Coordinates of C-alpha atoms in Angstrom, one line a residue:
M64 CA -8.1 6.0 -28.0
R65 CA -6.9 8.7 -25.6
R66 CA -4.4 11.1 -27.0
C67 CA -1.1 11.9 -25.2
P68 CA -0.8 15.5 -24.0
D69 CA 1.5 17.9 -25.9
I70 CA 5.2 18.5 -25.4
A71 CA 4.6 21.1 -22.6
V72 CA 3.4 18.3 -20.4
S73 CA 6.5 16.3 -21.1
F74 CA 8.7 19.2 -20.0
A75 CA 6.6 19.4 -16.7
V76 CA 7.1 15.7 -16.2
C77 CA 10.8 16.0 -16.8
W78 CA 11.1 18.8 -14.2
L79 CA 9.1 16.8 -11.7
T80 CA 11.5 13.8 -12.1
V81 CA 14.5 16.0 -11.6
A82 CA 12.9 17.8 -8.6
C83 CA 12.4 14.5 -6.9
G84 CA 16.1 13.9 -7.1
L85 CA 17.0 17.3 -5.8
C86 CA 14.9 17.2 -2.7
V87 CA 17.4 15.0 -0.9
S88 CA 19.1 16.0 2.2
P89 CA 22.8 15.5 1.4
S90 CA 24.0 14.2 4.7
S91 CA 21.5 11.4 5.3
R92 CA 20.7 7.9 4.1
C93 CA 17.6 9.1 2.2
F94 CA 14.8 7.3 0.4
L95 CA 15.4 9.2 -2.9
G96 CA 19.1 9.7 -3.1
P97 CA 22.6 8.4 -2.3
R98 CA 24.4 9.3 0.9
L99 CA 27.5 11.4 0.7
H100 CA 28.8 9.3 3.6
A101 CA 28.1 5.9 2.1
T102 CA 30.4 3.3 3.4
R103 CA 33.6 3.1 1.4
I104 CA 34.6 -0.6 1.1
P105 CA 38.3 -1.5 0.4
H106 CA 38.8 -3.5 -2.6
A107 CA 38.2 -7.2 -1.9
S108 CA 2.5 -3.4 18.2
T109 CA 1.0 -1.8 21.1
R110 CA 1.4 1.9 21.6
R111 CA 3.8 2.9 24.4
Q112 CA 4.3 6.3 26.0
A113 CA 8.1 6.0 26.3
K114 CA 10.1 8.6 24.5
P115 CA 12.6 7.4 21.8
Y116 CA 16.2 7.4 22.8
A117 CA 15.3 8.7 26.2
D118 CA 18.9 8.2 27.4
L119 CA 20.1 10.8 25.0
E120 CA 17.8 13.6 26.2
A121 CA 20.0 14.5 29.1
T122 CA 22.7 15.8 26.7
E123 CA 20.3 16.5 23.8
P124 CA 17.3 18.3 25.2
S125 CA 16.2 19.2 21.6
L126 CA 16.1 15.5 20.5
Q127 CA 12.4 15.5 19.9
R128 CA 12.8 18.5 17.5
M129 CA 15.7 16.7 15.8
L130 CA 13.6 13.6 15.2
A131 CA 10.7 15.6 13.9
T132 CA 13.1 17.5 11.5
D133 CA 14.3 14.2 10.0
I134 CA 10.8 12.8 9.7
G135 CA 9.9 16.1 7.9
R136 CA 12.7 15.6 5.4
R137 CA 11.6 12.1 4.7
N138 CA 8.0 13.1 4.3
Q139 CA 9.0 15.7 1.7
E140 CA 10.8 13.0 -0.2
L141 CA 7.9 10.6 -0.1
T142 CA 5.5 13.4 -1.1
A143 CA 7.6 14.1 -4.1
L144 CA 7.6 10.4 -5.0
A145 CA 3.8 10.4 -4.7
W146 CA 3.5 13.4 -7.1
L147 CA 5.8 11.6 -9.5
G148 CA 3.4 8.6 -9.3
R149 CA 0.4 10.9 -10.0
A150 CA 2.1 12.2 -13.1
Y151 CA 2.9 8.7 -14.3
L152 CA -0.7 7.6 -13.8
A153 CA -2.0 10.7 -15.6
V154 CA 0.2 10.4 -18.7
P155 CA 1.7 6.9 -18.8
C156 CA 2.3 7.1 -22.6
I157 CA 4.6 10.1 -22.0
F158 CA 6.6 8.2 -19.4
E159 CA 6.9 5.1 -21.6
A160 CA 8.1 7.1 -24.5
L161 CA 10.4 9.6 -22.8
F162 CA 11.1 8.2 -19.3
P163 CA 10.9 4.4 -19.6
A164 CA 13.0 3.9 -16.5
V165 CA 10.6 5.6 -14.1
F166 CA 8.8 3.0 -12.0
N167 CA 10.6 0.3 -13.8
L168 CA 11.2 -2.1 -10.9
D169 CA 14.0 -4.5 -10.2
I170 CA 15.0 -7.0 -7.5
Y171 CA 17.7 -6.5 -4.9
D172 CA 20.4 -9.2 -4.9
D173 CA 20.5 -9.2 -1.1
D174 CA 16.7 -9.4 -0.6
V175 CA 14.6 -12.5 -0.1
S176 CA 11.1 -12.7 -1.6
L177 CA 8.5 -14.7 0.5
R178 CA 5.4 -16.5 -0.4
Y179 CA 2.8 -17.1 2.5
E180 CA 1.6 -20.6 3.0
G181 CA -1.7 -21.1 4.8
G182 CA -3.7 -18.6 6.8
P183 CA -5.5 -15.5 5.4
R184 CA -2.5 -14.5 3.4
D185 CA -2.0 -17.9 1.7
G186 CA -0.4 -17.4 -1.7
M187 CA 0.5 -13.7 -1.2
V188 CA 4.1 -12.7 -2.1
E189 CA 6.1 -10.1 -0.1
C190 CA 9.3 -8.6 -1.5
T191 CA 11.4 -5.5 -1.6
L192 CA 11.8 -4.0 -5.1
K193 CA 13.9 -1.1 -6.2
E194 CA 12.9 1.9 -8.3
S195 CA 16.2 3.2 -9.6
S196 CA 15.3 6.0 -12.1
V197 CA 16.4 8.7 -9.6
V198 CA 19.3 7.0 -7.9
A199 CA 21.2 3.9 -9.1
R200 CA 21.0 2.0 -5.8
G201 CA 17.3 2.5 -5.9
I202 CA 14.4 3.4 -3.6
P203 CA 13.5 0.3 -1.6
L204 CA 9.8 -0.4 -1.9
R205 CA 8.5 -3.2 0.4
L206 CA 5.4 -4.6 -1.3
R207 CA 2.9 -7.4 -0.8
F208 CA 1.1 -8.8 -3.8
S209 CA -2.0 -10.8 -4.2
L210 CA -1.8 -13.1 -7.2
S211 CA -4.6 -14.5 -9.4
D212 CA -3.5 -17.0 -12.0
E213 CA 0.1 -16.0 -11.4
R214 CA -0.7 -12.3 -12.2
V215 CA -0.7 -9.5 -9.7
S216 CA -4.3 -8.6 -8.8
R217 CA -3.6 -6.3 -5.8
A218 CA -0.6 -4.5 -4.5
V219 CA -0.1 -3.2 -1.0
L220 CA 2.8 -0.8 0.0
L221 CA 4.2 -1.9 3.3
G222 CA 7.1 0.4 3.6
I223 CA 9.7 2.5 1.9
G224 CA 13.4 2.5 2.8
C225 CA 15.9 0.0 4.2
D226 CA 14.2 -2.4 6.6
L227 CA 17.1 -3.7 8.7
K228 CA 14.9 -5.8 11.0
R229 CA 13.4 -7.7 8.0
A230 CA 16.9 -8.2 6.7
A231 CA 18.1 -9.7 10.0
A232 CA 15.1 -12.1 10.0
F233 CA 16.3 -13.8 6.8
G234 CA 18.9 -15.7 8.8
A235 CA 16.3 -17.2 11.1
D236 CA 13.8 -20.0 10.6
L237 CA 10.7 -18.7 8.9
H238 CA 7.4 -20.3 9.7
G239 CA 4.4 -20.1 7.4
V240 CA 6.3 -18.7 4.4
A241 CA 8.5 -20.1 1.6
R242 CA 11.4 -18.3 0.0
L243 CA 11.1 -17.6 -3.7
S244 CA 14.0 -18.4 -5.9
E245 CA 15.8 -15.5 -7.6
A246 CA 14.3 -16.7 -10.9
E247 CA 10.8 -16.6 -9.5
S248 CA 11.3 -13.1 -8.1
R249 CA 12.8 -11.8 -11.3
R250 CA 9.9 -13.3 -13.3
L251 CA 7.4 -11.5 -11.1
C252 CA 9.2 -8.3 -11.5
D253 CA 9.4 -8.6 -15.3
Q254 CA 5.7 -9.3 -15.4
I255 CA 5.0 -6.0 -13.5
N256 CA 7.3 -4.0 -15.8
T257 CA 5.9 -5.4 -19.0
D258 CA 2.2 -5.4 -18.1
Q259 CA 0.9 -1.8 -17.9
Q260 CA -2.1 -2.7 -15.8
M261 CA 0.1 -4.5 -13.2
R262 CA 2.6 -1.7 -13.2
Q263 CA -0.2 0.9 -12.6
L264 CA -1.5 -1.2 -9.7
V265 CA 1.9 -0.8 -8.0
V266 CA 2.2 2.9 -8.7
R267 CA -1.3 3.5 -7.5
A268 CA -0.5 1.7 -4.3
I269 CA 2.4 4.0 -3.7
V270 CA 0.5 7.2 -4.5
D271 CA -2.6 6.2 -2.4
T272 CA -0.6 5.0 0.6
V273 CA 1.8 7.9 0.9
S274 CA -1.0 10.5 0.2
R275 CA -3.4 9.0 2.7
K276 CA -1.3 7.7 5.5
L277 CA 1.2 10.6 5.7
A278 CA -1.3 13.4 5.2
R279 CA -1.2 14.5 8.8
V280 CA 2.6 14.4 9.2
P281 CA 3.2 18.1 8.4
S282 CA 0.5 19.3 10.8
A283 CA 1.9 17.0 13.5
I284 CA 5.4 18.5 13.1
A285 CA 3.9 22.1 13.1
K286 CA 2.0 21.4 16.3
E287 CA 5.1 19.8 17.9
V288 CA 3.2 16.6 18.6
S289 CA 5.2 14.3 20.9
I290 CA 7.0 11.5 19.2
E291 CA 6.7 8.2 21.1
L292 CA 8.4 4.8 21.0
V293 CA 6.5 1.9 19.5
G294 CA 7.5 -1.5 20.8
S295 CA 11.0 -2.2 22.0
E296 CA 14.4 -1.1 20.8
Y297 CA 16.1 -3.5 18.4
A298 CA 19.8 -4.0 18.4
F299 CA 21.1 -4.3 14.9
V300 CA 24.3 -6.4 14.7
P301 CA 25.5 -6.4 11.2
R302 CA 26.5 -9.5 9.3
R303 CA 30.1 -9.0 8.5
D304 CA 29.8 -8.3 4.8
A305 CA 32.6 -5.8 4.6
F306 CA 34.9 -3.7 6.7
G307 CA 35.2 0.0 5.6
L308 CA 34.7 3.6 6.5
E309 CA 31.2 4.2 7.8
G310 CA 30.7 7.7 9.2
S311 CA 33.9 8.8 11.0
S312 CA 35.6 5.4 11.5
E313 CA 36.1 2.0 10.0
K314 CA 33.5 -0.6 11.0
W315 CA 32.1 -4.0 10.1
V316 CA 29.0 -3.4 8.0
Q317 CA 26.1 -5.3 6.4
K318 CA 24.8 -4.6 2.9
V319 CA 21.0 -4.1 2.9
S320 CA 19.2 -3.0 -0.3
E321 CA 22.6 -1.9 -1.7
Y322 CA 23.4 0.4 1.3
Y323 CA 25.8 -0.4 4.1
F324 CA 25.0 -0.3 7.9
A325 CA 27.1 -0.7 11.0
E326 CA 26.0 -1.8 14.5
A327 CA 23.1 0.4 15.6
R328 CA 20.1 0.9 17.9
L329 CA 16.9 0.8 16.0
Q330 CA 13.7 2.3 17.4
E331 CA 10.3 2.6 15.7
V332 CA 8.4 5.8 16.5
R333 CA 5.1 7.5 15.7
F334 CA 3.4 10.8 16.4
A335 CA 1.3 10.3 19.5
G336 CA -2.4 10.2 18.7
E337 CA -1.9 12.1 15.4
V338 CA -0.6 9.7 12.7
D339 CA -2.0 6.3 13.3
D340 CA -1.2 4.5 10.0
A341 CA 2.5 5.1 9.7
T342 CA 5.6 4.6 11.8
F343 CA 9.3 5.6 11.2
T344 CA 12.3 3.4 12.0
F345 CA 15.2 5.4 13.4
Y346 CA 18.8 4.2 13.2
F347 CA 21.3 5.4 15.9
D348 CA 25.0 4.6 15.7
A349 CA 26.4 5.1 19.2
A350 CA 29.9 5.4 17.7
E351 CA 28.9 8.6 15.9
P352 CA 28.0 12.0 17.3
V353 CA 24.3 13.0 17.6
N354 CA 23.6 15.3 14.7
S355 CA 20.7 16.7 12.8
D356 CA 22.0 19.4 10.4
K357 CA 25.7 19.8 10.6
P358 CA 27.2 19.4 7.1
G359 CA 29.7 16.6 6.6
L360 CA 28.3 14.4 9.4
N361 CA 25.8 11.6 9.3
V362 CA 22.3 12.5 10.5
N363 CA 22.2 10.5 13.8
P364 CA 19.6 9.3 14.7
E365 CA 18.1 9.2 11.3
V366 CA 15.0 7.7 9.6
L367 CA 15.8 4.7 7.5
C368 CA 12.4 3.3 6.8
C369 CA 8.7 4.4 6.8
N370 CA 6.3 1.6 7.7
F371 CA 2.6 1.6 6.8
N372 CA -0.1 -0.3 8.7
S373 CA -1.7 -2.9 6.4
E374 CA -5.3 -4.2 6.6
A375 CA -4.4 -7.4 4.8

């Protein structure tokens, strides 16, 4: 039986957990922390060479640098999450004893889990689960599971962050998939949390995907590699879940993964020819000023979601 490391390791793990929470940029909707500007609700592909948000470049000539800066912030957060995952896989007994909430997953009330029917993905389940040990609203993890005898046999990380395009699709007719009930989704989540092998499959998927597919992001930023648009712009029109202060004015907003979003232009981007396995979805609220680093203002445009290419 393998012994757990001594107490010094537990202090290191504790520091790493706290560090992950402190690496957050305070003025953005980040993967690992809450926004200071979260909405206050009153009581009740083919590669394209087009540049993202090209219409803004006339007034914002440094737009490419601004986009790269926000991608860099997100990459630091995701790298910290991967290191936390490495620590968990190295000393799971320490985490279970001292930090049981780390990588303890839960479902989002506003998410829909899907089961594929027919085709090469028959029987696979796709869902967004939250890891909420660092921030209460959670880090949204979009995962695809292969099941064998109703147990997770393989986990694939598809994305991290709020996926507004996926949320909007829930209102449309879905072909080739069936929606899981809340009870089925919660049962799957409980199985992952209580079965150490299944839980480690998920953590390993996070670590391996982030470490491998984002490895070249820092060098792409340092070399000022051009950021290009992937696909077409998507107009996000929120379902009117609530009316409240979002940014500098009151707007109708939609709740997605426990965060709130107003009407916006979404564009998916990548580093041209440098990072092939990951794209970043930017959110631009035309009612707010363009901003990258001014305190007290929303980052705009800002990265909401990192998407990973999947082989299966």
